[in-house]
């Protein structure tokens, strides 16, 4: 029997759709926009996307007990 080698490369996109971002952080799509305080980025000629680094930072803040206050969220919204 012959041996074969399979080379698979998985690329994690940095910018994700809302569904991808919700899946990434482990939240249902319907709850994600209510809970997540990360603002999406408007890319030229594209839909809004969530930066994986911003999502990671948000999760790290929650883990550390430093979740955003209502005032901080309102300040970012302008």
PDB file of N, CA, C and O in Angstrom:
ATOM      1  N   UNK A   1       0.839  -1.168   0.000  1.00  0.00           N
ATOM      2  CA  UNK A   1       0.000   0.000   0.000  1.00  0.00           C
ATOM      3  C   UNK A   1       0.888   1.236   0.000  1.00  0.00           C
ATOM      4  O   UNK A   1       1.825   1.349   0.780  1.00  0.00           O
ATOM      5  N   UNK A   2       0.557   2.209  -0.838  1.00  0.00           N
ATOM      6  CA  UNK A   2       1.359   3.419  -0.974  1.00  0.00           C
ATOM      7  C   UNK A   2       0.982   4.427   0.109  1.00  0.00           C
ATOM      8  O   UNK A   2      -0.157   4.495   0.545  1.00  0.00           O
ATOM      9  N   UNK A   3       1.974   5.161   0.534  1.00  0.00           N
ATOM     10  CA  UNK A   3       1.741   6.233   1.496  1.00  0.00           C
ATOM     11  C   UNK A   3       1.557   7.551   0.751  1.00  0.00           C
ATOM     12  O   UNK A   3       2.236   7.810  -0.230  1.00  0.00           O
ATOM     13  N   UNK A   4       0.667   8.378   1.235  1.00  0.00           N
ATOM     14  CA  UNK A   4       0.458   9.696   0.639  1.00  0.00           C
ATOM     15  C   UNK A   4       0.532  10.748   1.737  1.00  0.00           C
ATOM     16  O   UNK A   4       0.134  10.509   2.866  1.00  0.00           O
ATOM     17  N   UNK A   5       1.073  11.882   1.372  1.00  0.00           N
ATOM     18  CA  UNK A   5       1.158  12.968   2.335  1.00  0.00           C
ATOM     19  C   UNK A   5       0.177  14.056   1.915  1.00  0.00           C
ATOM     20  O   UNK A   5       0.121  14.450   0.764  1.00  0.00           O
ATOM     21  N   UNK A   6      -0.600  14.508   2.867  1.00  0.00           N
ATOM     22  CA  UNK A   6      -1.591  15.538   2.609  1.00  0.00           C
ATOM     23  C   UNK A   6      -1.162  16.803   3.329  1.00  0.00           C
ATOM     24  O   UNK A   6      -0.903  16.794   4.527  1.00  0.00           O
ATOM     25  N   UNK A   7      -1.090  17.879   2.583  1.00  0.00           N
ATOM     26  CA  UNK A   7      -0.698  19.157   3.163  1.00  0.00           C
ATOM     27  C   UNK A   7      -1.912  20.078   3.151  1.00  0.00           C
ATOM     28  O   UNK A   7      -2.418  20.438   2.098  1.00  0.00           O
ATOM     29  N   UNK A   8      -2.366  20.440   4.352  1.00  0.00           N
ATOM     30  CA  UNK A   8      -3.525  21.314   4.476  1.00  0.00           C
ATOM     31  C   UNK A   8      -3.095  22.592   5.164  1.00  0.00           C
ATOM     32  O   UNK A   8      -2.440  22.562   6.201  1.00  0.00           O
ATOM     33  N   UNK A   9      -3.505  23.700   4.599  1.00  0.00           N
ATOM     34  CA  UNK A   9      -3.191  24.995   5.193  1.00  0.00           C
ATOM     35  C   UNK A   9      -4.505  25.678   5.542  1.00  0.00           C
ATOM     36  O   UNK A   9      -5.340  25.908   4.675  1.00  0.00           O
ATOM     37  N   UNK A  10      -4.682  26.004   6.799  1.00  0.00           N
ATOM     38  CA  UNK A  10      -5.883  26.685   7.245  1.00  0.00           C
ATOM     39  C   UNK A  10      -5.521  28.132   7.535  1.00  0.00           C
ATOM     40  O   UNK A  10      -4.603  28.414   8.307  1.00  0.00           O
ATOM     41  N   UNK A  11      -6.259  29.038   6.923  1.00  0.00           N
ATOM     42  CA  UNK A  11      -6.004  30.466   7.106  1.00  0.00           C
ATOM     43  C   UNK A  11      -7.152  31.061   7.918  1.00  0.00           C
ATOM     44  O   UNK A  11      -8.311  30.972   7.529  1.00  0.00           O
ATOM     45  N   UNK A  12      -6.835  31.644   9.049  1.00  0.00           N
ATOM     46  CA  UNK A  12      -7.828  32.334   9.876  1.00  0.00           C
ATOM     47  C   UNK A  12      -7.911  33.769   9.387  1.00  0.00           C
ATOM     48  O   UNK A  12      -6.931  34.502   9.471  1.00  0.00           O
ATOM     49  N   UNK A  13      -9.056  34.189   8.851  1.00  0.00           N
ATOM     50  CA  UNK A  13      -9.145  35.574   8.380  1.00  0.00           C
ATOM     51  C   UNK A  13      -9.070  36.552   9.543  1.00  0.00           C
ATOM     52  O   UNK A  13      -9.571  36.273  10.633  1.00  0.00           O
ATOM     53  N   UNK A  14      -8.428  37.676   9.315  1.00  0.00           N
ATOM     54  CA  UNK A  14      -8.363  38.696  10.363  1.00  0.00           C
ATOM     55  C   UNK A  14      -9.687  39.446  10.464  1.00  0.00           C
ATOM     56  O   UNK A  14     -10.149  39.769  11.549  1.00  0.00           O
ATOM     57  N   UNK A  15     -10.303  39.727   9.340  1.00  0.00           N
ATOM     58  CA  UNK A  15     -11.563  40.452   9.305  1.00  0.00           C
ATOM     59  C   UNK A  15     -12.687  39.457   9.040  1.00  0.00           C
ATOM     60  O   UNK A  15     -12.623  38.685   8.096  1.00  0.00           O
ATOM     61  N   UNK A  16     -13.718  39.500   9.899  1.00  0.00           N
ATOM     62  CA  UNK A  16     -14.776  38.501   9.827  1.00  0.00           C
ATOM     63  C   UNK A  16     -16.155  39.143   9.732  1.00  0.00           C
ATOM     64  O   UNK A  16     -16.375  40.232  10.265  1.00  0.00           O
ATOM     65  N   UNK A  17     -17.056  38.442   9.073  1.00  0.00           N
ATOM     66  CA  UNK A  17     -18.450  38.873   9.034  1.00  0.00           C
ATOM     67  C   UNK A  17     -19.038  38.735  10.440  1.00  0.00           C
ATOM     68  O   UNK A  17     -18.428  38.129  11.327  1.00  0.00           O
ATOM     69  N   UNK A  18     -20.237  39.260  10.633  1.00  0.00           N
ATOM     70  CA  UNK A  18     -20.857  39.159  11.948  1.00  0.00           C
ATOM     71  C   UNK A  18     -21.072  37.689  12.333  1.00  0.00           C
ATOM     72  O   UNK A  18     -20.839  37.313  13.475  1.00  0.00           O
ATOM     73  N   UNK A  19     -21.485  36.877  11.379  1.00  0.00           N
ATOM     74  CA  UNK A  19     -21.700  35.456  11.674  1.00  0.00           C
ATOM     75  C   UNK A  19     -20.389  34.786  12.076  1.00  0.00           C
ATOM     76  O   UNK A  19     -20.334  34.036  13.040  1.00  0.00           O
ATOM     77  N   UNK A  20     -19.320  35.044  11.324  1.00  0.00           N
ATOM     78  CA  UNK A  20     -18.022  34.472  11.645  1.00  0.00           C
ATOM     79  C   UNK A  20     -17.548  34.933  13.019  1.00  0.00           C
ATOM     80  O   UNK A  20     -17.008  34.149  13.799  1.00  0.00           O
ATOM     81  N   UNK A  21     -17.736  36.235  13.316  1.00  0.00           N
ATOM     82  CA  UNK A  21     -17.310  36.778  14.603  1.00  0.00           C
ATOM     83  C   UNK A  21     -18.104  36.146  15.742  1.00  0.00           C
ATOM     84  O   UNK A  21     -17.539  35.795  16.778  1.00  0.00           O
ATOM     85  N   UNK A  22     -19.408  35.982  15.553  1.00  0.00           N
ATOM     86  CA  UNK A  22     -20.237  35.349  16.576  1.00  0.00           C
ATOM     87  C   UNK A  22     -19.780  33.911  16.815  1.00  0.00           C
ATOM     88  O   UNK A  22     -19.656  33.472  17.968  1.00  0.00           O
ATOM     89  N   UNK A  23     -19.521  33.192  15.746  1.00  0.00           N
ATOM     90  CA  UNK A  23     -19.026  31.815  15.876  1.00  0.00           C
ATOM     91  C   UNK A  23     -17.674  31.796  16.588  1.00  0.00           C
ATOM     92  O   UNK A  23     -17.417  30.939  17.435  1.00  0.00           O
ATOM     93  N   UNK A  24     -16.807  32.743  16.238  1.00  0.00           N
ATOM     94  CA  UNK A  24     -15.463  32.802  16.811  1.00  0.00           C
ATOM     95  C   UNK A  24     -15.504  32.969  18.326  1.00  0.00           C
ATOM     96  O   UNK A  24     -14.745  32.326  19.050  1.00  0.00           O
ATOM     97  N   UNK A  25     -16.397  33.857  18.810  1.00  0.00           N
ATOM     98  CA  UNK A  25     -16.464  34.096  20.263  1.00  0.00           C
ATOM     99  C   UNK A  25     -17.432  33.154  20.961  1.00  0.00           C
ATOM    100  O   UNK A  25     -17.543  33.179  22.188  1.00  0.00           O
ATOM    101  N   UNK A  26     -18.134  32.334  20.188  1.00  0.00           N
ATOM    102  CA  UNK A  26     -19.002  31.323  20.784  1.00  0.00           C
ATOM    103  C   UNK A  26     -20.369  31.835  21.221  1.00  0.00           C
ATOM    104  O   UNK A  26     -20.928  31.325  22.190  1.00  0.00           O
ATOM    105  N   UNK A  27     -20.884  32.836  20.512  1.00  0.00           N
ATOM    106  CA  UNK A  27     -22.201  33.384  20.839  1.00  0.00           C
ATOM    107  C   UNK A  27     -23.172  33.125  19.691  1.00  0.00           C
ATOM    108  O   UNK A  27     -22.771  33.129  18.528  1.00  0.00           O
ATOM    109  N   UNK A  28     -24.453  32.944  20.019  1.00  0.00           N
ATOM    110  CA  UNK A  28     -25.447  32.845  18.948  1.00  0.00           C
ATOM    111  C   UNK A  28     -25.508  34.163  18.171  1.00  0.00           C
ATOM    112  O   UNK A  28     -25.336  35.243  18.748  1.00  0.00           O
ATOM    113  N   UNK A  29     -25.755  34.079  16.893  1.00  0.00           N
ATOM    114  CA  UNK A  29     -25.771  35.259  16.035  1.00  0.00           C
ATOM    115  C   UNK A  29     -26.762  36.313  16.524  1.00  0.00           C
ATOM    116  O   UNK A  29     -26.476  37.509  16.473  1.00  0.00           O
ATOM    117  N   UNK A  30     -27.900  35.896  17.025  1.00  0.00           N
ATOM    118  CA  UNK A  30     -28.905  36.861  17.491  1.00  0.00           C
ATOM    119  C   UNK A  30     -28.467  37.614  18.742  1.00  0.00           C
ATOM    120  O   UNK A  30     -28.842  38.763  18.947  1.00  0.00           O
ATOM    121  N   UNK A  31     -27.653  36.991  19.590  1.00  0.00           N
ATOM    122  CA  UNK A  31     -27.186  37.651  20.824  1.00  0.00           C
ATOM    123  C   UNK A  31     -25.922  38.467  20.610  1.00  0.00           C
ATOM    124  O   UNK A  31     -25.647  39.413  21.357  1.00  0.00           O
ATOM    125  N   UNK A  32     -25.140  38.101  19.624  1.00  0.00           N
ATOM    126  CA  UNK A  32     -23.827  38.718  19.417  1.00  0.00           C
ATOM    127  C   UNK A  32     -23.870  40.248  19.374  1.00  0.00           C
ATOM    128  O   UNK A  32     -23.133  40.908  20.112  1.00  0.00           O
ATOM    129  N   UNK A  33     -24.711  40.880  18.529  1.00  0.00           N
ATOM    130  CA  UNK A  33     -24.669  42.349  18.473  1.00  0.00           C
ATOM    131  C   UNK A  33     -25.151  43.036  19.752  1.00  0.00           C
ATOM    132  O   UNK A  33     -24.775  44.173  20.020  1.00  0.00           O
ATOM    133  N   UNK A  34     -25.937  42.356  20.559  1.00  0.00           N
ATOM    134  CA  UNK A  34     -26.395  42.945  21.824  1.00  0.00           C
ATOM    135  C   UNK A  34     -25.319  42.879  22.895  1.00  0.00           C
ATOM    136  O   UNK A  34     -25.272  43.724  23.780  1.00  0.00           O
ATOM    137  N   UNK A  35     -24.480  41.866  22.847  1.00  0.00           N
ATOM    138  CA  UNK A  35     -23.502  41.626  23.902  1.00  0.00           C
ATOM    139  C   UNK A  35     -22.118  42.186  23.562  1.00  0.00           C
ATOM    140  O   UNK A  35     -21.443  42.756  24.413  1.00  0.00           O
ATOM    141  N   UNK A  36     -21.714  42.013  22.313  1.00  0.00           N
ATOM    142  CA  UNK A  36     -20.355  42.398  21.911  1.00  0.00           C
ATOM    143  C   UNK A  36     -20.247  43.915  21.754  1.00  0.00           C
ATOM    144  O   UNK A  36     -21.035  44.538  21.047  1.00  0.00           O
ATOM    145  N   UNK A  37     -19.269  44.498  22.415  1.00  0.00           N
ATOM    146  CA  UNK A  37     -19.051  45.941  22.349  1.00  0.00           C
ATOM    147  C   UNK A  37     -18.049  46.345  21.279  1.00  0.00           C
ATOM    148  O   UNK A  37     -17.747  47.528  21.131  1.00  0.00           O
ATOM    149  N   UNK A  38     -17.516  45.370  20.542  1.00  0.00           N
ATOM    150  CA  UNK A  38     -16.551  45.656  19.481  1.00  0.00           C
ATOM    151  C   UNK A  38     -17.290  46.277  18.298  1.00  0.00           C
ATOM    152  O   UNK A  38     -18.313  45.761  17.853  1.00  0.00           O
ATOM    153  N   UNK A  39     -16.773  47.390  17.816  1.00  0.00           N
ATOM    154  CA  UNK A  39     -17.377  48.047  16.653  1.00  0.00           C
ATOM    155  C   UNK A  39     -16.789  47.459  15.375  1.00  0.00           C
ATOM    156  O   UNK A  39     -15.574  47.315  15.253  1.00  0.00           O
ATOM    157  N   UNK A  40     -17.638  47.153  14.412  1.00  0.00           N
ATOM    158  CA  UNK A  40     -17.120  46.636  13.143  1.00  0.00           C
ATOM    159  C   UNK A  40     -16.427  47.732  12.345  1.00  0.00           C
ATOM    160  O   UNK A  40     -16.666  48.929  12.555  1.00  0.00           O
ATOM    161  N   UNK A  41     -15.589  47.309  11.426  1.00  0.00           N
ATOM    162  CA  UNK A  41     -14.834  48.212  10.561  1.00  0.00           C
ATOM    163  C   UNK A  41     -15.523  48.246   9.197  1.00  0.00           C
ATOM    164  O   UNK A  41     -15.859  47.196   8.645  1.00  0.00           O
ATOM    165  N   UNK A  42     -15.725  49.437   8.659  1.00  0.00           N
ATOM    166  CA  UNK A  42     -16.299  49.571   7.317  1.00  0.00           C
ATOM    167  C   UNK A  42     -15.167  49.511   6.302  1.00  0.00           C
ATOM    168  O   UNK A  42     -14.351  50.437   6.207  1.00  0.00           O
ATOM    169  N   UNK A  43     -15.110  48.427   5.565  1.00  0.00           N
ATOM    170  CA  UNK A  43     -14.085  48.284   4.540  1.00  0.00           C
ATOM    171  C   UNK A  43     -14.582  48.886   3.227  1.00  0.00           C
ATOM    172  O   UNK A  43     -15.780  48.824   2.933  1.00  0.00           O
ATOM    173  N   UNK A  44     -13.683  49.458   2.431  1.00  0.00           N
ATOM    174  CA  UNK A  44     -14.101  50.040   1.151  1.00  0.00           C
ATOM    175  C   UNK A  44     -14.765  48.985   0.264  1.00  0.00           C
ATOM    176  O   UNK A  44     -14.267  47.868   0.143  1.00  0.00           O
ATOM    177  N   UNK A  45     -15.879  49.351  -0.323  1.00  0.00           N
ATOM    178  CA  UNK A  45     -16.613  48.489  -1.250  1.00  0.00           C
ATOM    179  C   UNK A  45     -16.919  47.114  -0.669  1.00  0.00           C
ATOM    180  O   UNK A  45     -16.864  46.105  -1.360  1.00  0.00           O
ATOM    181  N   UNK A  46     -17.205  47.076   0.626  1.00  0.00           N
ATOM    182  CA  UNK A  46     -17.477  45.804   1.286  1.00  0.00           C
ATOM    183  C   UNK A  46     -18.441  46.032   2.440  1.00  0.00           C
ATOM    184  O   UNK A  46     -18.795  47.158   2.769  1.00  0.00           O
ATOM    185  N   UNK A  47     -18.835  44.948   3.052  1.00  0.00           N
ATOM    186  CA  UNK A  47     -19.660  45.022   4.243  1.00  0.00           C
ATOM    187  C   UNK A  47     -18.780  45.348   5.442  1.00  0.00           C
ATOM    188  O   UNK A  47     -17.557  45.314   5.354  1.00  0.00           O
ATOM    189  N   UNK A  48     -19.422  45.611   6.558  1.00  0.00           N
ATOM    190  CA  UNK A  48     -18.656  45.811   7.785  1.00  0.00           C
ATOM    191  C   UNK A  48     -18.077  44.479   8.229  1.00  0.00           C
ATOM    192  O   UNK A  48     -18.698  43.428   8.074  1.00  0.00           O
ATOM    193  N   UNK A  49     -16.883  44.537   8.792  1.00  0.00           N
ATOM    194  CA  UNK A  49     -16.198  43.336   9.265  1.00  0.00           C
ATOM    195  C   UNK A  49     -15.661  43.573  10.667  1.00  0.00           C
ATOM    196  O   UNK A  49     -15.336  44.699  11.040  1.00  0.00           O
ATOM    197  N   UNK A  50     -15.546  42.505  11.428  1.00  0.00           N
ATOM    198  CA  UNK A  50     -15.005  42.557  12.789  1.00  0.00           C
ATOM    199  C   UNK A  50     -13.552  42.105  12.761  1.00  0.00           C
ATOM    200  O   UNK A  50     -13.220  41.076  12.169  1.00  0.00           O
ATOM    201  N   UNK A  51     -12.694  42.885  13.408  1.00  0.00           N
ATOM    202  CA  UNK A  51     -11.269  42.575  13.486  1.00  0.00           C
ATOM    203  C   UNK A  51     -11.056  41.552  14.599  1.00  0.00           C
ATOM    204  O   UNK A  51     -11.464  41.764  15.746  1.00  0.00           O
ATOM    205  N   UNK A  52     -10.410  40.459  14.269  1.00  0.00           N
ATOM    206  CA  UNK A  52     -10.180  39.383  15.237  1.00  0.00           C
ATOM    207  C   UNK A  52      -9.378  39.883  16.441  1.00  0.00           C
ATOM    208  O   UNK A  52      -9.587  39.439  17.569  1.00  0.00           O
ATOM    209  N   UNK A  53      -8.484  40.854  16.209  1.00  0.00           N
ATOM    210  CA  UNK A  53      -7.677  41.382  17.319  1.00  0.00           C
ATOM    211  C   UNK A  53      -8.550  42.151  18.311  1.00  0.00           C
ATOM    212  O   UNK A  53      -8.341  42.076  19.519  1.00  0.00           O
ATOM    213  N   UNK A  54      -9.538  42.893  17.783  1.00  0.00           N
ATOM    214  CA  UNK A  54     -10.464  43.612  18.663  1.00  0.00           C
ATOM    215  C   UNK A  54     -11.317  42.629  19.455  1.00  0.00           C
ATOM    216  O   UNK A  54     -11.587  42.839  20.640  1.00  0.00           O
ATOM    217  N   UNK A  55     -11.751  41.559  18.802  1.00  0.00           N
ATOM    218  CA  UNK A  55     -12.546  40.540  19.491  1.00  0.00           C
ATOM    219  C   UNK A  55     -11.722  39.867  20.591  1.00  0.00           C
ATOM    220  O   UNK A  55     -12.224  39.641  21.695  1.00  0.00           O
ATOM    221  N   UNK A  56     -10.471  39.559  20.290  1.00  0.00           N
ATOM    222  CA  UNK A  56      -9.600  38.944  21.302  1.00  0.00           C
ATOM    223  C   UNK A  56      -9.395  39.875  22.492  1.00  0.00           C
ATOM    224  O   UNK A  56      -9.447  39.450  23.654  1.00  0.00           O
ATOM    225  N   UNK A  57      -9.189  41.162  22.222  1.00  0.00           N
ATOM    226  CA  UNK A  57      -8.995  42.148  23.291  1.00  0.00           C
ATOM    227  C   UNK A  57     -10.255  42.234  24.158  1.00  0.00           C
ATOM    228  O   UNK A  57     -10.180  42.274  25.383  1.00  0.00           O
ATOM    229  N   UNK A  58     -11.426  42.249  23.526  1.00  0.00           N
ATOM    230  CA  UNK A  58     -12.704  42.301  24.244  1.00  0.00           C
ATOM    231  C   UNK A  58     -12.862  41.077  25.144  1.00  0.00           C
ATOM    232  O   UNK A  58     -13.214  41.196  26.316  1.00  0.00           O
ATOM    233  N   UNK A  59     -12.562  39.897  24.622  1.00  0.00           N
ATOM    234  CA  UNK A  59     -12.665  38.673  25.426  1.00  0.00           C
ATOM    235  C   UNK A  59     -11.674  38.683  26.586  1.00  0.00           C
ATOM    236  O   UNK A  59     -12.007  38.257  27.698  1.00  0.00           O
ATOM    237  N   UNK A  60     -10.461  39.162  26.333  1.00  0.00           N
ATOM    238  CA  UNK A  60      -9.462  39.239  27.401  1.00  0.00           C
ATOM    239  C   UNK A  60      -9.912  40.186  28.513  1.00  0.00           C
ATOM    240  O   UNK A  60      -9.685  39.920  29.697  1.00  0.00           O
ATOM    241  N   UNK A  61     -10.564  41.300  28.157  1.00  0.00           N
ATOM    242  CA  UNK A  61     -11.073  42.239  29.161  1.00  0.00           C
ATOM    243  C   UNK A  61     -12.161  41.579  30.011  1.00  0.00           C
ATOM    244  O   UNK A  61     -12.201  41.764  31.226  1.00  0.00           O
ATOM    245  N   UNK A  62     -13.023  40.827  29.362  1.00  0.00           N
ATOM    246  CA  UNK A  62     -14.081  40.135  30.099  1.00  0.00           C
ATOM    247  C   UNK A  62     -13.467  39.115  31.059  1.00  0.00           C
ATOM    248  O   UNK A  62     -13.862  39.033  32.225  1.00  0.00           O
ATOM    249  N   UNK A  63     -12.494  38.359  30.574  1.00  0.00           N
ATOM    250  CA  UNK A  63     -11.844  37.356  31.424  1.00  0.00           C
ATOM    251  C   UNK A  63     -11.165  37.997  32.624  1.00  0.00           C
ATOM    252  O   UNK A  63     -11.169  37.432  33.713  1.00  0.00           O
ATOM    253  N   UNK A  64     -10.603  39.181  32.429  1.00  0.00           N
ATOM    254  CA  UNK A  64      -9.888  39.863  33.506  1.00  0.00           C
ATOM    255  C   UNK A  64     -10.836  40.618  34.433  1.00  0.00           C
ATOM    256  O   UNK A  64     -10.394  41.210  35.411  1.00  0.00           O
ATOM    257  N   UNK A  65     -12.121  40.606  34.114  1.00  0.00           N
ATOM    258  CA  UNK A  65     -13.082  41.316  34.946  1.00  0.00           C
ATOM    259  C   UNK A  65     -13.140  42.794  34.653  1.00  0.00           C
ATOM    260  O   UNK A  65     -13.629  43.578  35.458  1.00  0.00           O
ATOM    261  N   UNK A  66     -12.628  43.195  33.497  1.00  0.00           N
ATOM    262  CA  UNK A  66     -12.600  44.611  33.126  1.00  0.00           C
ATOM    263  C   UNK A  66     -13.559  44.896  31.980  1.00  0.00           C
ATOM    264  O   UNK A  66     -13.230  45.627  31.056  1.00  0.00           O
ATOM    265  N   UNK A  67     -14.740  44.341  32.025  1.00  0.00           N
ATOM    266  CA  UNK A  67     -15.714  44.576  30.963  1.00  0.00           C
ATOM    267  C   UNK A  67     -16.056  46.059  30.903  1.00  0.00           C
ATOM    268  O   UNK A  67     -16.031  46.759  31.915  1.00  0.00           O
ATOM    269  N   UNK A  68     -16.371  46.531  29.703  1.00  0.00           N
ATOM    270  CA  UNK A  68     -16.695  47.936  29.502  1.00  0.00           C
ATOM    271  C   UNK A  68     -17.918  48.352  30.317  1.00  0.00           C
ATOM    272  O   UNK A  68     -18.879  47.606  30.445  1.00  0.00           O
ATOM    273  N   UNK A  69     -17.864  49.554  30.833  1.00  0.00           N
ATOM    274  CA  UNK A  69     -19.023  50.111  31.523  1.00  0.00           C
ATOM    275  C   UNK A  69     -19.965  50.704  30.483  1.00  0.00           C
ATOM    276  O   UNK A  69     -19.579  50.943  29.330  1.00  0.00           O
ATOM    277  N   UNK A  70     -21.189  50.995  30.881  1.00  0.00           N
ATOM    278  CA  UNK A  70     -22.148  51.608  29.966  1.00  0.00           C
ATOM    279  C   UNK A  70     -21.626  52.943  29.447  1.00  0.00           C
ATOM    280  O   UNK A  70     -21.790  53.272  28.273  1.00  0.00           O
ATOM    281  N   UNK A  71     -20.977  53.712  30.306  1.00  0.00           N
ATOM    282  CA  UNK A  71     -20.442  55.017  29.911  1.00  0.00           C
ATOM    283  C   UNK A  71     -19.373  54.871  28.829  1.00  0.00           C
ATOM    284  O   UNK A  71     -19.327  55.659  27.877  1.00  0.00           O
ATOM    285  N   UNK A  72     -18.512  53.868  28.952  1.00  0.00           N
ATOM    286  CA  UNK A  72     -17.470  53.650  27.953  1.00  0.00           C
ATOM    287  C   UNK A  72     -18.065  53.243  26.614  1.00  0.00           C
ATOM    288  O   UNK A  72     -17.607  53.687  25.560  1.00  0.00           O
ATOM    289  N   UNK A  73     -19.089  52.435  26.660  1.00  0.00           N
ATOM    290  CA  UNK A  73     -19.749  52.013  25.421  1.00  0.00           C
ATOM    291  C   UNK A  73     -20.400  53.219  24.738  1.00  0.00           C
ATOM    292  O   UNK A  73     -20.232  53.426  23.527  1.00  0.00           O
ATOM    293  N   UNK A  74     -21.110  54.035  25.504  1.00  0.00           N
ATOM    294  CA  UNK A  74     -21.754  55.211  24.938  1.00  0.00           C
ATOM    295  C   UNK A  74     -20.746  56.203  24.382  1.00  0.00           C
ATOM    296  O   UNK A  74     -20.972  56.831  23.346  1.00  0.00           O
ATOM    297  N   UNK A  75     -19.599  56.342  25.044  1.00  0.00           N
ATOM    298  CA  UNK A  75     -18.558  57.244  24.568  1.00  0.00           C
ATOM    299  C   UNK A  75     -18.026  56.803  23.204  1.00  0.00           C
ATOM    300  O   UNK A  75     -17.817  57.618  22.316  1.00  0.00           O
ATOM    301  N   UNK A  76     -17.826  55.498  23.025  1.00  0.00           N
ATOM    302  CA  UNK A  76     -17.334  54.994  21.742  1.00  0.00           C
ATOM    303  C   UNK A  76     -18.366  55.172  20.627  1.00  0.00           C
ATOM    304  O   UNK A  76     -18.010  55.363  19.478  1.00  0.00           O
ATOM    305  N   UNK A  77     -19.634  55.091  20.973  1.00  0.00           N
ATOM    306  CA  UNK A  77     -20.694  55.240  19.977  1.00  0.00           C
ATOM    307  C   UNK A  77     -20.838  56.680  19.508  1.00  0.00           C
ATOM    308  O   UNK A  77     -21.393  56.941  18.459  1.00  0.00           O
ATOM    309  N   UNK A  78     -20.304  57.591  20.298  1.00  0.00           N
ATOM    310  CA  UNK A  78     -20.315  59.002  19.909  1.00  0.00           C
ATOM    311  C   UNK A  78     -21.520  59.676  20.371  1.00  0.00           C
ATOM    312  O   UNK A  78     -22.332  60.332  20.050  1.00  0.00           O
TER     313      UNK A  78
END
